[in-house]
CSV table of C-alpha atoms and ligand atoms in Angstrom, one decimal:
chain,number,residue,atom,x,y,z
A,1190,UNK,CA,138.7,85.1,102.5
A,1191,UNK,CA,136.1,84.1,105.1
A,1192,UNK,CA,133.4,84.9,102.7
A,1193,UNK,CA,134.9,82.7,100.0
A,1194,UNK,CA,135.3,79.8,102.4
A,1195,UNK,CA,131.7,80.1,103.5
A,1196,UNK,CA,130.5,80.2,99.9
A,1197,UNK,CA,132.5,77.1,99.0
A,1198,UNK,CA,131.0,75.0,101.7
A,1199,UNK,CA,127.5,74.4,100.2
A,1200,UNK,CA,129.0,73.2,96.9
A,1201,UNK,CA,131.4,70.8,98.7
A,1202,UNK,CA,128.6,69.6,101.0
A,1203,UNK,CA,126.3,69.1,98.1
A,1204,UNK,CA,129.0,67.1,96.3
A,1205,UNK,CA,129.4,65.0,99.4
A,1206,UNK,CA,125.7,64.6,99.6
A,1207,UNK,CA,125.7,66.7,102.8
A,1208,UNK,CA,123.3,69.4,104.0
A,1209,UNK,CA,124.0,72.9,102.6
A,1210,UNK,CA,124.8,75.5,105.2
A,1211,UNK,CA,123.6,78.4,103.2
A,1212,UNK,CA,119.9,78.7,102.5
A,1213,UNK,CA,118.8,78.0,98.9
A,1214,UNK,CA,115.9,80.0,97.4
A,1215,UNK,CA,112.6,79.1,99.0
A,1216,UNK,CA,110.3,76.8,97.0
A,1217,UNK,CA,107.5,79.3,97.6
A,1218,UNK,CA,108.2,83.0,97.7
A,1219,UNK,CA,104.8,84.5,98.4
A,1220,UNK,CA,103.8,88.2,98.4
A,1221,UNK,CA,101.5,89.6,101.0
A,1222,UNK,CA,100.1,93.2,100.6
A,1223,UNK,CA,98.2,95.3,103.1
A,1224,UNK,CA,97.0,98.9,103.7
A,1225,UNK,CA,98.5,99.6,107.1
A,1226,UNK,CA,101.6,101.4,108.4
A,1227,UNK,CA,104.4,99.0,109.6
A,1228,UNK,CA,103.8,100.2,113.2
A,1229,UNK,CA,100.3,98.7,113.3
A,1230,UNK,CA,100.0,95.4,115.3
A,1231,UNK,CA,98.8,93.7,112.1
A,1232,UNK,CA,102.1,94.3,110.4
A,1233,UNK,CA,104.2,93.5,113.5
A,1234,UNK,CA,102.5,90.2,114.0
A,1235,UNK,CA,102.5,89.4,110.3
A,1236,UNK,CA,106.2,89.9,110.2
A,1237,UNK,CA,106.6,87.5,113.1
A,1238,UNK,CA,104.4,85.0,111.4
A,1239,UNK,CA,106.5,85.2,108.2
A,1240,UNK,CA,109.7,84.5,110.2
A,1241,UNK,CA,108.1,81.6,112.0
A,1242,UNK,CA,106.8,80.1,108.8
A,1243,UNK,CA,110.2,80.4,107.1
A,1244,UNK,CA,111.7,78.6,110.0
A,1245,UNK,CA,109.1,75.9,110.5
A,1246,UNK,CA,109.0,75.2,106.7
A,1247,UNK,CA,112.8,74.8,106.7
A,1248,UNK,CA,113.1,77.7,104.4
A,1249,UNK,CA,110.6,76.4,101.9
A,1250,UNK,CA,108.0,79.2,102.4
A,1251,UNK,CA,109.2,82.8,102.3
A,1252,UNK,CA,106.5,85.4,102.8
A,1253,UNK,CA,107.4,88.9,101.7
A,1254,UNK,CA,105.3,91.7,103.2
A,1255,UNK,CA,104.4,94.8,101.3
A,1256,UNK,CA,102.7,97.1,103.9
A,1257,UNK,CA,101.2,100.6,103.7
A,1258,UNK,CA,99.6,100.4,100.2
A,1259,UNK,CA,102.9,99.9,98.5
A,1260,UNK,CA,101.2,97.8,95.9
A,1261,UNK,CA,98.3,100.1,95.5
A,1262,UNK,CA,95.1,100.8,97.4
A,1263,UNK,CA,92.6,98.2,98.6
A,1264,UNK,CA,90.8,97.9,95.3
A,1265,UNK,CA,94.1,97.2,93.5
A,1266,UNK,CA,95.2,94.6,96.1
A,1267,UNK,CA,91.9,92.8,96.0
A,1268,UNK,CA,92.2,92.5,92.2
A,1269,UNK,CA,95.8,91.3,92.6
A,1270,UNK,CA,95.0,88.6,95.1
A,1271,UNK,CA,92.3,87.4,92.8
A,1272,UNK,CA,94.5,87.2,89.8
A,1273,UNK,CA,97.5,85.8,91.6
A,1274,UNK,CA,99.6,88.9,91.3
A,1275,UNK,CA,99.9,88.7,95.0
A,1276,UNK,CA,99.4,85.7,97.2
A,1277,UNK,CA,97.9,87.2,100.4
A,1278,UNK,CA,95.9,90.3,101.3
A,1279,UNK,CA,94.2,91.4,104.5
A,1280,UNK,CA,91.1,93.3,103.4
A,1281,UNK,CA,88.8,94.7,106.0
A,1282,UNK,CA,85.4,93.1,106.0
A,1283,UNK,CA,84.1,96.3,104.4
A,1284,UNK,CA,86.5,96.0,101.6
A,1285,UNK,CA,86.1,92.3,100.7
A,1286,UNK,CA,82.4,93.0,100.8
A,1287,UNK,CA,82.7,94.6,97.4
A,1288,UNK,CA,83.3,91.1,96.1
A,1289,UNK,CA,81.6,89.0,98.8
A,1290,UNK,CA,78.6,91.1,99.9
A,1291,UNK,CA,77.7,89.0,103.0
A,1292,UNK,CA,81.2,89.8,104.4
A,1293,UNK,CA,80.0,93.2,105.5
A,1294,UNK,CA,77.6,91.6,108.0
A,1295,UNK,CA,79.9,92.2,111.0
A,1296,UNK,CA,79.7,95.9,110.2
A,1297,UNK,CA,76.0,96.3,110.7
A,1298,UNK,CA,75.7,99.5,112.8
A,1299,UNK,CA,75.7,99.1,116.6
A,1300,UNK,CA,75.3,95.3,116.4
A,1301,UNK,CA,78.1,94.1,118.7
A,1302,UNK,CA,78.2,95.2,122.3
A,1303,UNK,CA,81.7,93.9,123.1
A,1304,UNK,CA,84.5,91.7,122.0
A,1305,UNK,CA,82.9,88.6,123.6
A,1306,UNK,CA,80.1,88.9,121.1
A,1307,UNK,CA,82.5,89.8,118.3
A,1308,UNK,CA,84.8,86.7,118.6
A,1309,UNK,CA,81.9,84.4,119.5
A,1310,UNK,CA,80.3,85.3,116.2
A,1311,UNK,CA,83.4,85.5,114.0
A,1312,UNK,CA,85.1,82.4,115.4
A,1313,UNK,CA,81.7,80.6,115.3
A,1314,UNK,CA,78.9,80.1,112.8
A,1315,UNK,CA,78.7,83.6,111.4
A,1316,UNK,CA,82.4,83.6,110.6
A,1317,UNK,CA,82.1,80.2,109.0
A,1318,UNK,CA,79.2,81.4,106.8
A,1319,UNK,CA,81.3,84.3,105.6
A,1320,UNK,CA,84.4,82.1,105.0
A,1321,UNK,CA,82.3,79.8,102.8
A,1322,UNK,CA,81.1,82.8,100.8
A,1323,UNK,CA,84.7,83.9,100.3
A,1324,UNK,CA,85.7,80.4,99.2
A,1325,UNK,CA,83.1,80.6,96.4
A,1326,UNK,CA,85.0,83.5,94.9
A,1327,UNK,CA,88.2,81.3,94.8
A,1328,UNK,CA,89.9,82.9,97.7
A,1329,UNK,CA,90.9,81.1,100.9
A,1330,UNK,CA,90.1,82.9,104.2
A,1331,UNK,CA,92.2,81.7,107.1
A,1332,UNK,CA,90.1,80.8,110.1
A,1333,UNK,CA,91.0,83.5,112.6
A,1334,UNK,CA,90.0,87.1,111.7
A,1335,UNK,CA,92.4,89.8,112.7
A,1336,UNK,CA,91.2,92.9,114.7
A,1337,UNK,CA,90.7,96.3,113.2
A,1338,UNK,CA,88.4,97.5,116.0
A,1339,UNK,CA,85.3,99.5,116.9
A,1340,UNK,CA,85.1,102.4,114.5
A,1341,UNK,CA,85.1,106.0,116.0
A,1342,UNK,CA,84.3,109.3,114.3
A,1343,UNK,CA,86.8,112.1,114.0
A,1344,UNK,CA,86.2,115.6,112.6
A,1345,UNK,CA,88.0,118.8,112.0
A,1346,UNK,CA,84.7,120.7,112.5
A,1347,UNK,CA,82.8,119.7,115.7
A,1348,UNK,CA,82.2,116.8,118.0
A,1349,UNK,CA,79.4,114.4,117.2
A,1350,UNK,CA,77.3,114.1,120.3
A,1351,UNK,CA,74.1,112.6,118.9
A,1352,UNK,CA,72.7,111.5,115.5
A,1353,UNK,CA,71.6,115.1,114.6
A,1354,UNK,CA,75.3,116.2,114.5
A,1355,UNK,CA,75.8,113.9,111.5
A,1356,UNK,CA,73.5,116.1,109.5
A,1357,UNK,CA,75.3,117.1,106.3
A,1358,UNK,CA,78.7,115.9,107.7
A,1359,UNK,CA,81.2,115.4,104.9
A,1360,UNK,CA,82.7,112.1,106.1
A,1361,UNK,CA,85.1,109.7,104.4
A,1362,UNK,CA,84.1,106.1,104.6
A,1363,UNK,CA,85.8,103.0,103.0
A,1364,UNK,CA,84.9,102.0,99.4
A,1365,UNK,CA,82.0,99.8,100.4
A,1366,UNK,CA,78.2,100.1,100.2
A,1367,UNK,CA,77.3,99.4,103.8
A,1368,UNK,CA,79.0,102.4,105.4
A,1369,UNK,CA,77.6,104.6,102.6
A,1370,UNK,CA,74.1,103.4,103.3
A,1371,UNK,CA,74.6,103.8,107.0
A,1372,UNK,CA,75.9,107.3,107.0
A,1373,UNK,CA,73.3,108.4,104.5
A,1374,UNK,CA,70.7,106.9,106.9
A,1375,UNK,CA,72.2,109.1,109.7
A,1376,UNK,CA,71.8,112.1,107.5
A,1377,UNK,CA,75.5,112.6,106.7
A,1378,UNK,CA,77.2,113.2,103.3
A,1379,UNK,CA,79.6,110.2,103.1
A,1380,UNK,CA,82.3,109.9,100.4
A,1381,UNK,CA,84.0,106.6,99.6
A,1382,UNK,CA,87.8,106.8,99.4
A,1383,UNK,CA,90.5,104.2,99.7
A,1384,UNK,CA,92.5,104.3,102.9
A,1385,UNK,CA,95.6,105.4,101.0
A,1386,UNK,CA,93.9,108.7,100.3
A,1387,UNK,CA,92.5,109.4,103.8
A,1388,UNK,CA,95.2,111.5,105.3
A,1389,UNK,CA,95.6,113.8,102.3
A,1390,UNK,CA,91.8,114.2,101.8
A,1391,UNK,CA,91.5,115.3,105.4
A,1392,UNK,CA,94.5,117.6,105.1
A,1393,UNK,CA,93.1,119.3,101.9
A,1394,UNK,CA,89.6,119.4,103.3
A,1395,UNK,CA,88.1,117.3,100.6
A,1396,UNK,CA,86.2,115.8,103.6
A,1397,UNK,CA,85.9,117.1,107.1
A,1398,UNK,CA,85.5,113.8,108.9
A,1399,UNK,CA,86.5,110.1,108.8
A,1400,UNK,CA,85.8,107.1,110.9
A,1401,UNK,CA,88.3,104.4,112.1
A,1402,UNK,CA,89.3,102.5,115.2
A,1403,UNK,CA,91.7,104.5,117.5
A,1404,UNK,CA,94.8,102.4,116.8
A,1405,UNK,CA,94.5,103.4,113.1
A,1406,UNK,CA,94.0,107.0,114.0
A,1407,UNK,CA,97.2,106.7,116.0
A,1408,UNK,CA,99.5,104.8,113.6
A,1409,UNK,CA,98.3,106.7,110.5
A,1410,UNK,CA,98.7,110.0,112.4
A,1411,UNK,CA,95.2,111.2,111.6
A,1412,UNK,CA,95.2,113.3,114.8
A,1413,UNK,CA,97.5,115.7,112.8
A,1414,UNK,CA,94.6,116.6,110.5
A,1415,UNK,CA,91.6,116.1,112.9
A,1416,UNK,CA,90.5,117.9,116.0
A,1417,UNK,CA,87.6,116.0,117.6
A,1418,UNK,CA,87.1,112.3,118.3
A,1419,UNK,CA,83.6,111.1,119.1
A,1420,UNK,CA,83.5,107.5,120.5
A,1421,UNK,CA,80.5,106.4,118.4
A,1422,UNK,CA,81.5,102.7,118.4
A,1423,UNK,CA,79.3,102.4,115.3
A,1424,UNK,CA,80.9,99.5,113.5
A,1425,UNK,CA,83.1,96.6,114.6
A,1426,UNK,CA,85.5,95.9,111.8
A,1427,UNK,CA,88.1,93.1,111.3
A,1428,UNK,CA,90.5,92.0,108.6
A,1429,UNK,CA,90.1,88.7,106.8
A,1430,UNK,CA,93.5,87.2,106.1
A,1431,UNK,CA,93.0,85.8,102.6
A,1432,UNK,CA,95.0,83.8,100.1
A,1433,UNK,CA,94.7,83.3,96.3
A,1434,UNK,CA,92.7,80.1,96.0
A,1435,UNK,CA,94.9,78.5,93.3
A,1436,UNK,CA,98.1,79.2,95.1
A,1437,UNK,CA,96.6,77.8,98.3
A,1438,UNK,CA,95.3,74.6,96.6
A,1439,UNK,CA,98.7,74.1,95.1
A,1440,UNK,CA,100.6,74.1,98.4
A,1441,UNK,CA,101.5,70.7,99.8
A,1442,UNK,CA,99.5,69.7,102.8
A,1443,UNK,CA,102.5,69.9,105.2
A,1444,UNK,CA,103.2,73.5,104.2
A,1445,UNK,CA,99.5,74.4,104.4
A,1446,UNK,CA,99.6,73.3,108.0
A,1447,UNK,CA,102.7,75.4,108.8
A,1448,UNK,CA,101.3,78.5,107.1
A,1449,UNK,CA,97.8,78.3,108.5
A,1450,UNK,CA,99.2,77.7,112.0
A,1451,UNK,CA,101.6,80.6,111.7
A,1452,UNK,CA,99.0,83.0,110.4
A,1453,UNK,CA,96.1,82.0,112.7
A,1454,UNK,CA,98.2,82.1,115.8
A,1455,UNK,CA,99.6,85.5,114.8
A,1456,UNK,CA,96.0,86.7,114.4
A,1457,UNK,CA,95.2,85.6,117.9
A,1458,UNK,CA,98.2,87.5,119.3
A,1459,UNK,CA,97.3,90.5,117.2
A,1460,UNK,CA,93.8,90.6,118.8
A,1461,UNK,CA,95.5,90.7,122.2
A,1462,UNK,CA,97.8,93.6,121.0
A,1463,UNK,CA,94.8,95.6,120.0
A,1464,UNK,CA,93.1,94.8,123.3
A,1465,UNK,CA,96.2,96.2,125.2
A,1466,UNK,CA,96.4,99.2,122.9
A,1467,UNK,CA,92.8,100.0,123.5
A,1468,UNK,CA,93.6,100.6,127.1
A,1469,UNK,CA,96.1,103.3,126.4
A,1470,UNK,CA,95.4,104.7,123.0
A,1471,UNK,CA,92.8,107.3,124.0
A,1472,UNK,CA,95.2,109.1,126.5
A,1473,UNK,CA,98.0,109.0,123.9
A,1474,UNK,CA,95.7,110.7,121.3
A,1475,UNK,CA,94.5,113.2,123.9
A,1476,UNK,CA,98.1,114.1,124.6
A,1477,UNK,CA,98.5,114.7,120.9
A,1478,UNK,CA,95.6,117.1,121.0
A,1479,UNK,CA,92.5,115.2,120.0
A,1480,UNK,CA,89.4,116.2,122.0
A,1481,UNK,CA,87.2,113.3,123.0
A,1482,UNK,CA,83.5,112.9,123.7
A,1483,UNK,CA,81.4,109.8,124.3
A,1484,UNK,CA,77.9,109.9,122.8
A,1485,UNK,CA,75.2,107.5,123.8
A,1486,UNK,CA,74.3,105.0,121.0
A,1487,UNK,CA,70.5,105.5,121.3
A,1488,UNK,CA,69.9,108.4,119.0
A,1489,UNK,CA,72.0,106.8,116.2
A,1490,UNK,CA,70.2,103.4,116.5
A,1491,UNK,CA,66.8,105.1,116.5
A,1492,UNK,CA,67.7,107.1,113.4
A,1493,UNK,CA,68.9,104.0,111.6
A,1494,UNK,CA,65.7,102.2,112.5
A,1495,UNK,CA,63.6,105.1,111.2
A,1496,UNK,CA,65.7,105.3,108.0
A,1497,UNK,CA,65.0,101.6,107.4
A,1498,UNK,CA,68.7,100.7,107.6
A,1499,UNK,CA,68.3,97.4,109.5
A,1500,UNK,CA,65.4,96.1,107.3
A,1501,UNK,CA,67.2,97.0,104.1
A,1502,UNK,CA,70.4,95.1,105.2
A,1503,UNK,CA,68.5,92.2,106.5
A,1504,UNK,CA,67.1,91.8,103.0
A,1505,UNK,CA,70.5,92.3,101.4
A,1506,UNK,CA,72.3,89.8,103.6
A,1507,UNK,CA,69.5,87.3,103.6
A,1508,UNK,CA,67.7,85.7,106.5
A,1509,UNK,CA,70.3,82.9,107.1
A,1510,UNK,CA,73.2,85.3,107.7
A,1511,UNK,CA,71.0,87.8,109.6
A,1512,UNK,CA,69.8,85.1,112.0
A,1513,UNK,CA,73.4,84.0,112.6
A,1514,UNK,CA,74.2,87.6,113.5
A,1515,UNK,CA,71.2,87.9,115.8
A,1516,UNK,CA,72.1,84.6,117.5
A,1517,UNK,CA,75.2,86.4,118.7
A,1518,UNK,CA,73.9,89.9,119.4
A,1519,UNK,CA,70.1,89.7,119.9
A,1520,UNK,CA,67.3,91.2,117.9
A,1521,UNK,CA,68.4,94.2,115.8
A,1522,UNK,CA,65.4,95.6,114.1
B,2328,X2X,O1,90.1,102.1,105.2
B,2328,X2X,C1,89.9,102.1,106.4
B,2328,X2X,O2,89.3,103.0,107.0
B,2328,X2X,C2,90.5,100.9,107.2
B,2328,X2X,C3,91.9,101.1,107.4
B,2328,X2X,O3,89.8,100.9,108.5
B,2328,X2X,C4,90.1,99.7,106.4
B,2328,X2X,O4,91.0,99.0,106.0
B,2328,X2X,C5,88.7,99.5,106.2
C-alpha cells in the first residue's frame, strides 16, 4: 500500500545514509500550560509560535500546549514549572508575584495611563528588574511580556461609579496579595480565587463581582453571569512567559535562539491582537447584554492614598523598583 511504501522510505534512506522523509521524535518535547481559553490571542499566538519553532528547529523542539487550566489552576502550574513537571507557563504578573513579590509592581493601582507607558516600562528598566528577580528563583522569563490588559470591574449587582460603590462589594480577585490589599483599601470585600473557579463562583453567587480585562470577559463568557461592567482601568496586567530554569540552561544555544525568537515575536504580535480587540470588544459585550459605565479615576486614587496603599506598597517593593516605576508613570504617592 501507499502507506507501507511511505513507511519503508526512512529506513531505506537511513541505510543509504540519506535524509529521512518522515519526522523522527523531537529532541525536546516541551510542555506549556496556561489558564486561558484557546480562543484568547495568547493561545492563538502561542500555537503559531510552537509551529514556527518546530519548523525553524528542524523538528528538534516540539512545544505541546495545554490551555485552559487543563493541568490545574495557576498555583498548580507555577509549582509544576518550578519542579520541571512542565517546561513553560504564562503566569500573570499577579500570579508570579506569589513567588517573586516585585513582579506585582506593574499592577499598582492606577499607575499606567496608557500602553506607551506600559511597554516603555516593561520593555525597559522596570521589566529588566523584574526579570532579574524571576531569574533568582531559577525560572527564565522571556524578554517580551504578553498583554492581559487593563482590568475592569464587572458585577451582577450594580455598576461601580465611584470608590464608594466598592463598599462591601464581594469581589473575586486573583490569588495574590496586591489586589487583596488594593480592594480592601477601596472598602470592598475581596476573595482570592484561581481563574479556573471564576465562572462558577459568579454563577453560584459565591461572589458578586470580579475584575478582568475585556478580552478575558469575552473569551471566558463572564458576561453570561455578570450584568454590569464598569471601566475602572484600575490595574494593568500582563503575562510573563517563563521557562523552567534547568530546562532552559540545558538547551543548546542555537535552539535557545530559535525558541526565544519564536516566543518573543509571538508576544509582540499578541500585543497587537489585544490592541485591535480593544477597539471592538466593548460593543460586542454590549450586544451580549453587559451594561457599561465609565467612572473617573479620581475617587479611587484618592481613597487608595487615604488608605495608605501607595506608601505600603512602595515599602514592600523597595525604593529601587518603585523609582523605576515612577520614572515611567510620574509620582504616585
Ligand atoms: O485570573 C485572572 O483574573 C487572570 C486571567 O486575569 C489572570 O491570569 C490573572
